[in-house]
Amino acid sequence: MDKSDSVHNPIVRGFKLTKDEGGVKVNKTYYKQAIGSLMYLTTTLPDMTFAVSLASRYMENPIALHLQLAKRVLRYLKGTIAFGTFYKKGRIEELVAYTDNDYAGDVEDRKNTSSYVFLLSSGAVSWSSRKQPVVSLSTTEAEFICCNIMCMSSGMVKQSVDKTGPGS
């Protein structure tokens, strides 16, 4: 990976993974180690959370296509190693949330992946990307479920911000 070129995003738009039992098998231990390391990094790098979450679904029987995604995330990390989360002093400390989902994004069970991020002073303070437990029947329902997941987390995030904010 040292000699590989960096990429500008951790996953290509429209990229889909499947179990594909007929695919070329890869070393499970190597794949699990790579995904475990990437999962550790998602605690400070929200921009690669979706791709790592997607790749982690296939740790039981990884194939070359799954490893290709993990390596792409590593190549993305190589190009963004100097990036970080910055909190700008003097800005209005407003808690802002963004949410999105990929309607029927899993090609095998048609479940969505919901993602959200909370920003404070332009810096991420909480984020998540996880597969929804139910199949949505419409994009409206998928967005509603995604917003609901984000709202459930907002109480905890707001409490944390209130306890650690400038008035504390």
CSV table of N, CA and C in Angstrom, one decimal:
chain,number,residue,atom,x,y,z
A,1,MET,N,0.8,-1.2,0.0
A,1,MET,CA,0.0,0.0,0.0
A,1,MET,C,0.9,1.3,0.0
A,2,ASP,N,2.1,1.2,0.4
A,2,ASP,CA,3.0,2.3,0.4
A,2,ASP,C,3.2,3.0,-1.0
A,3,LYS,N,3.2,2.1,-2.0
A,3,LYS,CA,3.4,2.6,-3.3
A,3,LYS,C,2.2,2.9,-4.1
A,4,SER,N,1.0,2.7,-3.5
A,4,SER,CA,-0.2,3.0,-4.2
A,4,SER,C,-0.6,4.4,-4.2
A,5,ASP,N,-1.3,4.8,-5.3
A,5,ASP,CA,-1.8,6.2,-5.4
A,5,ASP,C,-2.9,6.5,-4.5
A,6,SER,N,-3.1,7.7,-4.0
A,6,SER,CA,-4.2,8.1,-3.2
A,6,SER,C,-5.4,8.3,-4.1
A,7,VAL,N,-6.6,8.3,-3.4
A,7,VAL,CA,-7.9,8.6,-4.1
A,7,VAL,C,-8.6,9.7,-3.4
A,8,HIS,N,-9.5,10.3,-4.1
A,8,HIS,CA,-10.2,11.5,-3.5
A,8,HIS,C,-11.5,11.2,-2.7
A,9,ASN,N,-11.9,9.9,-2.8
A,9,ASN,CA,-13.1,9.5,-2.0
A,9,ASN,C,-13.0,8.1,-1.6
A,10,PRO,N,-13.6,7.7,-0.4
A,10,PRO,CA,-13.4,6.3,0.1
A,10,PRO,C,-14.2,5.3,-0.7
A,11,ILE,N,-15.2,5.7,-1.4
A,11,ILE,CA,-16.0,4.7,-2.2
A,11,ILE,C,-16.5,5.4,-3.4
A,12,VAL,N,-16.6,4.7,-4.5
A,12,VAL,CA,-17.1,5.2,-5.8
A,12,VAL,C,-18.6,5.2,-5.7
A,13,ARG,N,-19.2,6.3,-6.2
A,13,ARG,CA,-20.7,6.5,-6.3
A,13,ARG,C,-21.3,5.3,-7.0
A,14,GLY,N,-22.3,4.7,-6.4
A,14,GLY,CA,-23.0,3.6,-7.0
A,14,GLY,C,-22.4,2.2,-6.8
A,15,PHE,N,-21.3,2.2,-6.1
A,15,PHE,CA,-20.6,0.9,-5.8
A,15,PHE,C,-21.4,0.0,-4.9
A,16,LYS,N,-21.6,-1.2,-5.4
A,16,LYS,CA,-22.5,-2.2,-4.6
A,16,LYS,C,-21.7,-3.4,-4.3
A,17,LEU,N,-21.8,-3.9,-3.1
A,17,LEU,CA,-21.2,-5.2,-2.7
A,17,LEU,C,-22.2,-6.3,-2.6
A,18,THR,N,-21.8,-7.5,-2.9
A,18,THR,CA,-22.7,-8.7,-2.7
A,18,THR,C,-21.9,-9.8,-2.0
A,19,LYS,N,-22.6,-10.8,-1.5
A,19,LYS,CA,-21.9,-11.9,-1.0
A,19,LYS,C,-21.1,-12.7,-2.0
A,20,ASP,N,-21.7,-12.8,-3.2
A,20,ASP,CA,-21.1,-13.5,-4.4
A,20,ASP,C,-20.2,-14.7,-4.0
A,21,GLU,N,-20.9,-15.8,-3.7
A,21,GLU,CA,-20.3,-17.0,-3.2
A,21,GLU,C,-19.2,-17.5,-4.2
A,22,GLY,N,-19.3,-17.2,-5.5
A,22,GLY,CA,-18.4,-17.6,-6.5
A,22,GLY,C,-17.2,-16.8,-6.6
A,23,GLY,N,-17.1,-15.7,-5.9
A,23,GLY,CA,-16.0,-14.8,-6.0
A,23,GLY,C,-14.7,-15.4,-5.5
A,24,VAL,N,-13.6,-14.7,-5.8
A,24,VAL,CA,-12.2,-15.2,-5.4
A,24,VAL,C,-12.1,-14.9,-3.9
A,25,LYS,N,-11.9,-16.0,-3.1
A,25,LYS,CA,-11.8,-15.8,-1.7
A,25,LYS,C,-10.5,-15.2,-1.3
A,26,VAL,N,-10.5,-14.4,-0.2
A,26,VAL,CA,-9.3,-13.8,0.3
A,26,VAL,C,-9.1,-14.2,1.7
A,27,ASN,N,-7.9,-14.0,2.2
A,27,ASN,CA,-7.5,-14.4,3.6
A,27,ASN,C,-8.4,-13.7,4.6
A,28,LYS,N,-9.2,-14.4,5.3
A,28,LYS,CA,-10.2,-13.9,6.3
A,28,LYS,C,-9.5,-13.1,7.4
A,29,THR,N,-8.4,-13.6,7.9
A,29,THR,CA,-7.6,-12.9,9.0
A,29,THR,C,-7.1,-11.6,8.5
A,30,TYR,N,-6.5,-11.5,7.3
A,30,TYR,CA,-6.0,-10.2,6.8
A,30,TYR,C,-7.2,-9.2,6.6
A,31,TYR,N,-8.3,-9.7,6.1
A,31,TYR,CA,-9.4,-8.8,5.8
A,31,TYR,C,-10.0,-8.3,7.2
A,32,LYS,N,-10.1,-9.2,8.1
A,32,LYS,CA,-10.6,-8.8,9.4
A,32,LYS,C,-9.7,-7.8,10.1
A,33,GLN,N,-8.4,-8.0,10.0
A,33,GLN,CA,-7.4,-7.0,10.6
A,33,GLN,C,-7.6,-5.7,9.9
A,34,ALA,N,-7.7,-5.7,8.6
A,34,ALA,CA,-7.8,-4.4,7.8
A,34,ALA,C,-9.1,-3.7,8.2
A,35,ILE,N,-10.2,-4.4,8.3
A,35,ILE,CA,-11.5,-3.7,8.7
A,35,ILE,C,-11.4,-3.3,10.1
A,36,GLY,N,-10.9,-4.1,11.0
A,36,GLY,CA,-10.7,-3.7,12.4
A,36,GLY,C,-9.9,-2.4,12.6
A,37,SER,N,-8.8,-2.3,11.8
A,37,SER,CA,-8.0,-1.1,11.9
A,37,SER,C,-8.8,0.1,11.4
A,38,LEU,N,-9.5,-0.1,10.3
A,38,LEU,CA,-10.3,1.0,9.7
A,38,LEU,C,-11.5,1.4,10.6
A,39,MET,N,-12.1,0.4,11.3
A,39,MET,CA,-13.1,0.7,12.3
A,39,MET,C,-12.6,1.6,13.4
A,40,TYR,N,-11.4,1.3,13.9
A,40,TYR,CA,-10.8,2.1,14.9
A,40,TYR,C,-10.6,3.5,14.4
A,41,LEU,N,-10.2,3.7,13.2
A,41,LEU,CA,-10.0,5.0,12.6
A,41,LEU,C,-11.3,5.8,12.5
A,42,THR,N,-12.4,5.1,12.3
A,42,THR,CA,-13.7,5.9,12.1
A,42,THR,C,-14.1,6.6,13.4
A,43,THR,N,-13.4,6.3,14.5
A,43,THR,CA,-13.8,7.1,15.7
A,43,THR,C,-13.3,8.5,15.6
A,44,THR,N,-12.4,8.8,14.7
A,44,THR,CA,-12.0,10.2,14.5
A,44,THR,C,-12.1,10.7,13.1
A,45,LEU,N,-12.5,9.8,12.2
A,45,LEU,CA,-12.6,10.2,10.8
A,45,LEU,C,-14.0,9.9,10.2
A,46,PRO,N,-15.0,10.8,10.4
A,46,PRO,CA,-16.4,10.5,10.0
A,46,PRO,C,-16.5,10.3,8.5
A,47,ASP,N,-15.6,10.8,7.7
A,47,ASP,CA,-15.8,10.8,6.2
A,47,ASP,C,-15.6,9.4,5.6
A,48,MET,N,-15.1,8.5,6.3
A,48,MET,CA,-15.0,7.1,5.8
A,48,MET,C,-15.9,6.1,6.5
A,49,THR,N,-16.7,6.6,7.4
A,49,THR,CA,-17.6,5.7,8.1
A,49,THR,C,-18.5,4.8,7.3
A,50,PHE,N,-19.1,5.4,6.3
A,50,PHE,CA,-20.1,4.6,5.4
A,50,PHE,C,-19.3,3.5,4.7
A,51,ALA,N,-18.2,3.8,4.1
A,51,ALA,CA,-17.5,2.8,3.4
A,51,ALA,C,-17.0,1.6,4.3
A,52,VAL,N,-16.5,2.0,5.5
A,52,VAL,CA,-16.0,1.0,6.4
A,52,VAL,C,-17.2,0.1,6.9
A,53,SER,N,-18.3,0.8,7.2
A,53,SER,CA,-19.5,0.1,7.7
A,53,SER,C,-20.0,-0.9,6.6
A,54,LEU,N,-19.9,-0.5,5.3
A,54,LEU,CA,-20.3,-1.4,4.2
A,54,LEU,C,-19.4,-2.6,4.1
A,55,ALA,N,-18.1,-2.3,4.2
A,55,ALA,CA,-17.1,-3.4,4.0
A,55,ALA,C,-17.2,-4.4,5.2
A,56,SER,N,-17.5,-3.9,6.4
A,56,SER,CA,-17.5,-4.7,7.6
A,56,SER,C,-18.6,-5.8,7.6
A,57,ARG,N,-19.6,-5.6,6.7
A,57,ARG,CA,-20.7,-6.6,6.6
A,57,ARG,C,-20.3,-7.9,6.0
A,58,TYR,N,-19.1,-8.0,5.4
A,58,TYR,CA,-18.7,-9.2,4.7
A,58,TYR,C,-17.4,-9.8,5.3
A,59,MET,N,-17.2,-9.7,6.6
A,59,MET,CA,-16.1,-10.2,7.3
A,59,MET,C,-16.1,-11.7,7.4
A,60,GLU,N,-17.3,-12.3,7.3
A,60,GLU,CA,-17.4,-13.8,7.5
A,60,GLU,C,-16.8,-14.5,6.2
A,61,ASN,N,-17.1,-14.0,5.0
A,61,ASN,CA,-16.6,-14.7,3.8
A,61,ASN,C,-16.2,-13.6,2.8
A,62,PRO,N,-15.1,-13.0,3.1
A,62,PRO,CA,-14.6,-11.9,2.2
A,62,PRO,C,-14.1,-12.4,0.8
A,63,ILE,N,-14.4,-11.7,-0.2
A,63,ILE,CA,-13.9,-12.0,-1.5
A,63,ILE,C,-13.0,-10.8,-2.0
A,64,ALA,N,-12.5,-11.0,-3.2
A,64,ALA,CA,-11.6,-9.9,-3.7
A,64,ALA,C,-12.3,-8.6,-3.9
A,65,LEU,N,-13.5,-8.5,-4.2
A,65,LEU,CA,-14.3,-7.3,-4.4
A,65,LEU,C,-14.4,-6.5,-3.0
A,66,HIS,N,-14.6,-7.3,-1.9
A,66,HIS,CA,-14.6,-6.7,-0.6
A,66,HIS,C,-13.3,-6.1,-0.2
A,67,LEU,N,-12.2,-6.9,-0.5
A,67,LEU,CA,-10.9,-6.4,-0.2
A,67,LEU,C,-10.5,-5.1,-1.0
A,68,GLN,N,-11.0,-5.1,-2.2
A,68,GLN,CA,-10.8,-3.9,-3.1
A,68,GLN,C,-11.4,-2.7,-2.4
A,69,LEU,N,-12.6,-2.8,-1.8
A,69,LEU,CA,-13.1,-1.6,-1.1
A,69,LEU,C,-12.3,-1.2,0.1
A,70,ALA,N,-11.9,-2.2,0.9
A,70,ALA,CA,-11.0,-1.9,2.0
A,70,ALA,C,-9.7,-1.2,1.6
A,71,LYS,N,-9.1,-1.7,0.5
A,71,LYS,CA,-7.9,-1.1,0.0
A,71,LYS,C,-8.1,0.3,-0.5
A,72,ARG,N,-9.3,0.5,-1.1
A,72,ARG,CA,-9.6,1.9,-1.6
A,72,ARG,C,-9.7,2.9,-0.4
A,73,VAL,N,-10.3,2.4,0.7
A,73,VAL,CA,-10.4,3.3,1.9
A,73,VAL,C,-9.0,3.6,2.4
A,74,LEU,N,-8.2,2.6,2.4
A,74,LEU,CA,-6.8,2.8,2.9
A,74,LEU,C,-6.1,3.8,1.9
A,75,ARG,N,-6.3,3.7,0.6
A,75,ARG,CA,-5.7,4.7,-0.3
A,75,ARG,C,-6.3,6.1,-0.1
A,76,TYR,N,-7.6,6.2,0.3
A,76,TYR,CA,-8.2,7.4,0.6
A,76,TYR,C,-7.5,8.0,1.8
A,77,LEU,N,-7.3,7.2,2.8
A,77,LEU,CA,-6.7,7.6,4.1
A,77,LEU,C,-5.3,8.1,3.8
A,78,LYS,N,-4.6,7.5,2.9
A,78,LYS,CA,-3.2,7.9,2.5
A,78,LYS,C,-3.2,9.4,2.0
A,79,GLY,N,-4.2,9.7,1.2
A,79,GLY,CA,-4.3,11.1,0.6
A,79,GLY,C,-4.9,12.1,1.6
A,80,THR,N,-5.5,11.7,2.7
A,80,THR,CA,-6.1,12.6,3.6
A,80,THR,C,-5.5,12.5,5.0
A,81,ILE,N,-4.3,12.0,5.1
A,81,ILE,CA,-3.6,11.8,6.4
A,81,ILE,C,-3.4,13.1,7.2
A,82,ALA,N,-3.3,14.2,6.5
A,82,ALA,CA,-3.1,15.4,7.2
A,82,ALA,C,-4.4,16.1,7.6
A,83,PHE,N,-5.5,15.6,7.1
A,83,PHE,CA,-6.8,16.2,7.4
A,83,PHE,C,-7.2,15.9,8.9
A,84,GLY,N,-8.1,16.7,9.4
A,84,GLY,CA,-8.5,16.5,10.8
A,84,GLY,C,-9.8,17.2,11.0
A,85,THR,N,-10.3,17.1,12.2
A,85,THR,CA,-11.5,17.8,12.6
A,85,THR,C,-11.1,19.1,13.3
A,86,PHE,N,-11.6,20.2,12.8
A,86,PHE,CA,-11.2,21.5,13.4
A,86,PHE,C,-12.5,22.2,13.9
A,87,TYR,N,-12.3,22.8,15.1
A,87,TYR,CA,-13.4,23.6,15.7
A,87,TYR,C,-13.0,25.0,15.7
A,88,LYS,N,-13.8,25.8,15.0
A,88,LYS,CA,-13.4,27.2,14.8
A,88,LYS,C,-13.8,28.1,16.0
A,89,LYS,N,-12.9,28.7,16.6
A,89,LYS,CA,-13.1,29.6,17.7
A,89,LYS,C,-13.8,30.9,17.3
A,90,GLY,N,-14.8,31.4,18.1
A,90,GLY,CA,-15.4,32.6,17.8
A,90,GLY,C,-16.7,32.4,16.9
A,91,ARG,N,-16.9,31.3,16.4
A,91,ARG,CA,-18.2,31.0,15.7
A,91,ARG,C,-19.3,30.8,16.6
A,92,ILE,N,-20.5,31.0,16.1
A,92,ILE,CA,-21.7,30.7,17.0
A,92,ILE,C,-21.7,29.2,17.2
A,93,GLU,N,-21.8,28.8,18.4
A,93,GLU,CA,-21.8,27.4,18.8
A,93,GLU,C,-23.2,26.8,18.6
A,94,GLU,N,-23.5,26.5,17.4
A,94,GLU,CA,-24.8,26.0,17.0
A,94,GLU,C,-24.6,24.5,16.7
A,95,LEU,N,-25.5,23.6,17.3
A,95,LEU,CA,-25.4,22.2,17.0
A,95,LEU,C,-26.3,22.0,15.7
A,96,VAL,N,-25.7,21.5,14.7
A,96,VAL,CA,-26.3,21.2,13.4
A,96,VAL,C,-26.2,19.7,13.1
A,97,ALA,N,-27.3,19.2,12.5
A,97,ALA,CA,-27.3,17.7,12.2
A,97,ALA,C,-27.6,17.6,10.7
A,98,TYR,N,-26.9,16.6,10.1
A,98,TYR,CA,-27.2,16.2,8.7
A,98,TYR,C,-27.4,14.7,8.7
A,99,THR,N,-28.4,14.3,7.8
A,99,THR,CA,-28.7,12.9,7.7
A,99,THR,C,-28.9,12.5,6.3
A,100,ASP,N,-28.7,11.2,6.0
A,100,ASP,CA,-28.9,10.7,4.6
A,100,ASP,C,-29.0,9.2,4.7
A,101,ASN,N,-29.6,8.6,3.7
A,101,ASN,CA,-29.6,7.2,3.6
A,101,ASN,C,-29.6,6.8,2.1
A,102,ASP,N,-29.3,5.5,1.9
A,102,ASP,CA,-29.2,5.0,0.5
A,102,ASP,C,-30.4,4.0,0.4
A,103,TYR,N,-31.5,4.5,-0.1
A,103,TYR,CA,-32.7,3.7,-0.2
A,103,TYR,C,-32.5,2.4,-0.9
A,104,ALA,N,-32.8,1.3,-0.2
A,104,ALA,CA,-32.6,-0.1,-0.8
A,104,ALA,C,-31.2,-0.3,-1.3
A,105,GLY,N,-30.2,0.2,-0.5
A,105,GLY,CA,-28.8,0.1,-1.0
A,105,GLY,C,-28.2,-1.3,-0.9
A,106,ASP,N,-28.7,-2.1,0.0
A,106,ASP,CA,-28.2,-3.5,0.0
A,106,ASP,C,-28.8,-4.3,-1.0
A,107,VAL,N,-28.1,-4.8,-2.0
A,107,VAL,CA,-28.7,-5.5,-3.1
A,107,VAL,C,-29.2,-6.9,-2.8
A,108,GLU,N,-28.9,-7.4,-1.6
A,108,GLU,CA,-29.4,-8.7,-1.2
A,108,GLU,C,-30.7,-8.7,-0.4
A,109,ASP,N,-30.8,-7.8,0.5
A,109,ASP,CA,-32.0,-7.7,1.4
A,109,ASP,C,-32.8,-6.4,1.2
A,110,ARG,N,-32.3,-5.5,0.4
A,110,ARG,CA,-33.0,-4.2,0.0
A,110,ARG,C,-33.1,-3.3,1.3
A,111,LYS,N,-32.3,-3.5,2.3
A,111,LYS,CA,-32.3,-2.6,3.5
A,111,LYS,C,-31.5,-1.4,3.2
A,112,ASN,N,-31.8,-0.3,3.9
A,112,ASN,CA,-31.1,1.0,3.7
A,112,ASN,C,-30.0,1.1,4.7
A,113,THR,N,-29.0,2.0,4.4
A,113,THR,CA,-28.0,2.3,5.3
A,113,THR,C,-28.3,3.8,5.7
A,114,SER,N,-28.5,4.1,7.0
A,114,SER,CA,-28.7,5.4,7.5
A,114,SER,C,-27.4,6.0,8.0
A,115,SER,N,-27.2,7.2,7.7
A,115,SER,CA,-26.0,7.9,8.2
A,115,SER,C,-26.4,9.3,8.7
A,116,TYR,N,-25.7,9.8,9.8
A,116,TYR,CA,-25.9,11.1,10.2
A,116,TYR,C,-24.6,11.7,10.8
A,117,VAL,N,-24.5,13.0,10.9
A,117,VAL,CA,-23.4,13.7,11.5
A,117,VAL,C,-23.9,14.9,12.2
A,118,PHE,N,-23.4,15.1,13.4
A,118,PHE,CA,-23.7,16.3,14.2
A,118,PHE,C,-22.4,17.2,14.2
A,119,LEU,N,-22.6,18.5,13.8
A,119,LEU,CA,-21.5,19.5,13.8
A,119,LEU,C,-21.7,20.5,14.8
A,120,LEU,N,-20.6,20.9,15.5
A,120,LEU,CA,-20.6,22.0,16.4
A,120,LEU,C,-19.4,22.9,16.1
A,121,SER,N,-19.6,24.1,15.9
A,121,SER,CA,-18.6,25.1,15.4
A,121,SER,C,-17.8,24.5,14.2
A,122,SER,N,-18.6,24.0,13.3
A,122,SER,CA,-18.1,23.5,12.0
A,122,SER,C,-17.3,22.2,12.1
A,123,GLY,N,-17.2,21.6,13.3
A,123,GLY,CA,-16.5,20.4,13.5
A,123,GLY,C,-17.4,19.2,13.9
A,124,ALA,N,-17.2,18.0,13.4
A,124,ALA,CA,-18.0,16.9,13.7
A,124,ALA,C,-17.8,16.5,15.2
A,125,VAL,N,-18.9,16.3,15.9
A,125,VAL,CA,-18.8,15.8,17.3
A,125,VAL,C,-19.5,14.4,17.5
A,126,SER,N,-20.3,14.0,16.5
A,126,SER,CA,-20.9,12.7,16.6
A,126,SER,C,-21.3,12.3,15.2
A,127,TRP,N,-21.2,11.0,14.9
A,127,TRP,CA,-21.6,10.5,13.6
A,127,TRP,C,-21.8,9.0,13.6
A,128,SER,N,-22.6,8.5,12.7
A,128,SER,CA,-22.9,7.1,12.6
A,128,SER,C,-23.3,6.7,11.2
A,129,SER,N,-23.1,5.5,10.8
A,129,SER,CA,-23.6,4.9,9.6
A,129,SER,C,-23.9,3.5,9.9
A,130,ARG,N,-25.1,3.1,9.8
A,130,ARG,CA,-25.5,1.7,10.1
A,130,ARG,C,-26.7,1.3,9.2
A,131,LYS,N,-26.8,0.0,9.0
A,131,LYS,CA,-27.8,-0.6,8.2
A,131,LYS,C,-29.1,-0.6,9.0
A,132,GLN,N,-30.2,-0.2,8.4
A,132,GLN,CA,-31.5,-0.1,9.0
A,132,GLN,C,-32.0,-1.5,9.3
A,133,PRO,N,-32.7,-1.8,10.4
A,133,PRO,CA,-33.2,-3.1,10.7
A,133,PRO,C,-34.4,-3.6,9.9
A,134,VAL,N,-35.1,-2.7,9.2
A,134,VAL,CA,-36.3,-3.0,8.4
A,134,VAL,C,-36.1,-2.6,7.0
A,135,VAL,N,-36.9,-3.2,6.1
A,135,VAL,CA,-37.0,-2.9,4.7
A,135,VAL,C,-38.0,-1.7,4.5
A,136,SER,N,-37.6,-0.6,4.0
A,136,SER,CA,-38.5,0.5,3.7
A,136,SER,C,-39.2,0.3,2.4
A,137,LEU,N,-40.5,0.6,2.4
A,137,LEU,CA,-41.3,0.4,1.2
A,137,LEU,C,-41.3,1.6,0.3
A,138,SER,N,-40.8,2.8,0.7
A,138,SER,CA,-40.7,4.0,-0.1
A,138,SER,C,-39.5,4.8,0.4
A,139,THR,N,-39.1,5.8,-0.5
A,139,THR,CA,-38.1,6.7,-0.1
A,139,THR,C,-38.5,7.6,1.0
A,140,THR,N,-39.7,7.9,1.1
A,140,THR,CA,-40.2,8.7,2.2
A,140,THR,C,-40.1,8.0,3.5
A,141,GLU,N,-40.5,6.7,3.5
A,141,GLU,CA,-40.4,5.9,4.7
A,141,GLU,C,-38.9,5.8,5.1
A,142,ALA,N,-38.0,5.6,4.2
A,142,ALA,CA,-36.6,5.4,4.4
A,142,ALA,C,-36.0,6.7,5.1
A,143,GLU,N,-36.4,7.9,4.5
A,143,GLU,CA,-35.9,9.1,5.1
A,143,GLU,C,-36.5,9.3,6.5
A,144,PHE,N,-37.7,9.0,6.7
A,144,PHE,CA,-38.4,9.1,8.0
A,144,PHE,C,-37.6,8.3,9.0
A,145,ILE,N,-37.3,7.0,8.7
A,145,ILE,CA,-36.6,6.1,9.6
A,145,ILE,C,-35.2,6.7,9.9
A,146,CYS,N,-34.6,7.2,8.9
A,146,CYS,CA,-33.2,7.8,9.0
A,146,CYS,C,-33.3,9.0,9.9
A,147,CYS,N,-34.2,9.9,9.8
A,147,CYS,CA,-34.4,11.0,10.6
A,147,CYS,C,-34.7,10.6,12.1
A,148,ASN,N,-35.5,9.6,12.2
A,148,ASN,CA,-35.8,9.1,13.5
A,148,ASN,C,-34.6,8.6,14.3
A,149,ILE,N,-33.7,7.8,13.6
A,149,ILE,CA,-32.5,7.3,14.2
A,149,ILE,C,-31.6,8.5,14.6
A,150,MET,N,-31.5,9.5,13.8
A,150,MET,CA,-30.7,10.7,14.1
A,150,MET,C,-31.3,11.4,15.3
A,151,CYS,N,-32.6,11.6,15.3
A,151,CYS,CA,-33.3,12.3,16.5
A,151,CYS,C,-33.1,11.5,17.8
A,152,MET,N,-33.1,10.2,17.7
A,152,MET,CA,-32.9,9.4,19.0
A,152,MET,C,-31.5,9.7,19.5
A,153,SER,N,-30.5,10.0,18.7
A,153,SER,CA,-29.2,10.3,19.1
A,153,SER,C,-29.0,11.7,19.5
A,154,SER,N,-29.9,12.6,19.0
A,154,SER,CA,-29.7,14.0,19.3
A,154,SER,C,-29.8,14.4,20.7
A,155,GLY,N,-30.6,13.7,21.5
A,155,GLY,CA,-30.8,14.0,22.9
A,155,GLY,C,-29.4,13.8,23.7
A,156,MET,N,-28.8,12.7,23.4
A,156,MET,CA,-27.5,12.4,24.0
A,156,MET,C,-26.4,13.4,23.6
A,157,VAL,N,-26.4,13.7,22.3
A,157,VAL,CA,-25.4,14.6,21.8
A,157,VAL,C,-25.7,16.0,22.4
A,158,LYS,N,-26.9,16.4,22.5
A,158,LYS,CA,-27.2,17.8,23.0
A,158,LYS,C,-26.8,17.8,24.5
A,159,GLN,N,-27.1,16.8,25.3
A,159,GLN,CA,-26.7,16.7,26.7
A,159,GLN,C,-25.2,16.8,26.8
A,160,SER,N,-24.4,16.1,26.0
A,160,SER,CA,-23.0,16.1,26.0
A,160,SER,C,-22.5,17.5,25.7
A,161,VAL,N,-23.0,18.1,24.7
A,161,VAL,CA,-22.6,19.5,24.3
A,161,VAL,C,-22.9,20.5,25.4
A,162,ASP,N,-24.1,20.4,26.0
A,162,ASP,CA,-24.5,21.3,27.1
A,162,ASP,C,-23.5,21.1,28.3
A,163,LYS,N,-23.1,19.9,28.6
A,163,LYS,CA,-22.3,19.7,29.8
A,163,LYS,C,-20.8,20.1,29.5
A,164,THR,N,-20.4,20.1,28.3
A,164,THR,CA,-19.0,20.4,28.0
A,164,THR,C,-18.8,21.7,27.3
A,165,GLY,N,-19.9,22.4,27.1
A,165,GLY,CA,-19.9,23.7,26.3
A,165,GLY,C,-19.2,24.8,27.1
A,166,PRO,N,-19.1,26.0,26.5
A,166,PRO,CA,-18.4,27.1,27.0
A,166,PRO,C,-19.0,27.6,28.4
A,167,GLY,N,-20.3,27.4,28.6
A,167,GLY,CA,-20.9,27.9,29.8
A,167,GLY,C,-20.7,26.9,31.0
A,168,SER,N,-20.0,25.8,30.8
A,168,SER,CA,-19.8,24.8,31.8
A,168,SER,C,-18.7,25.2,32.8
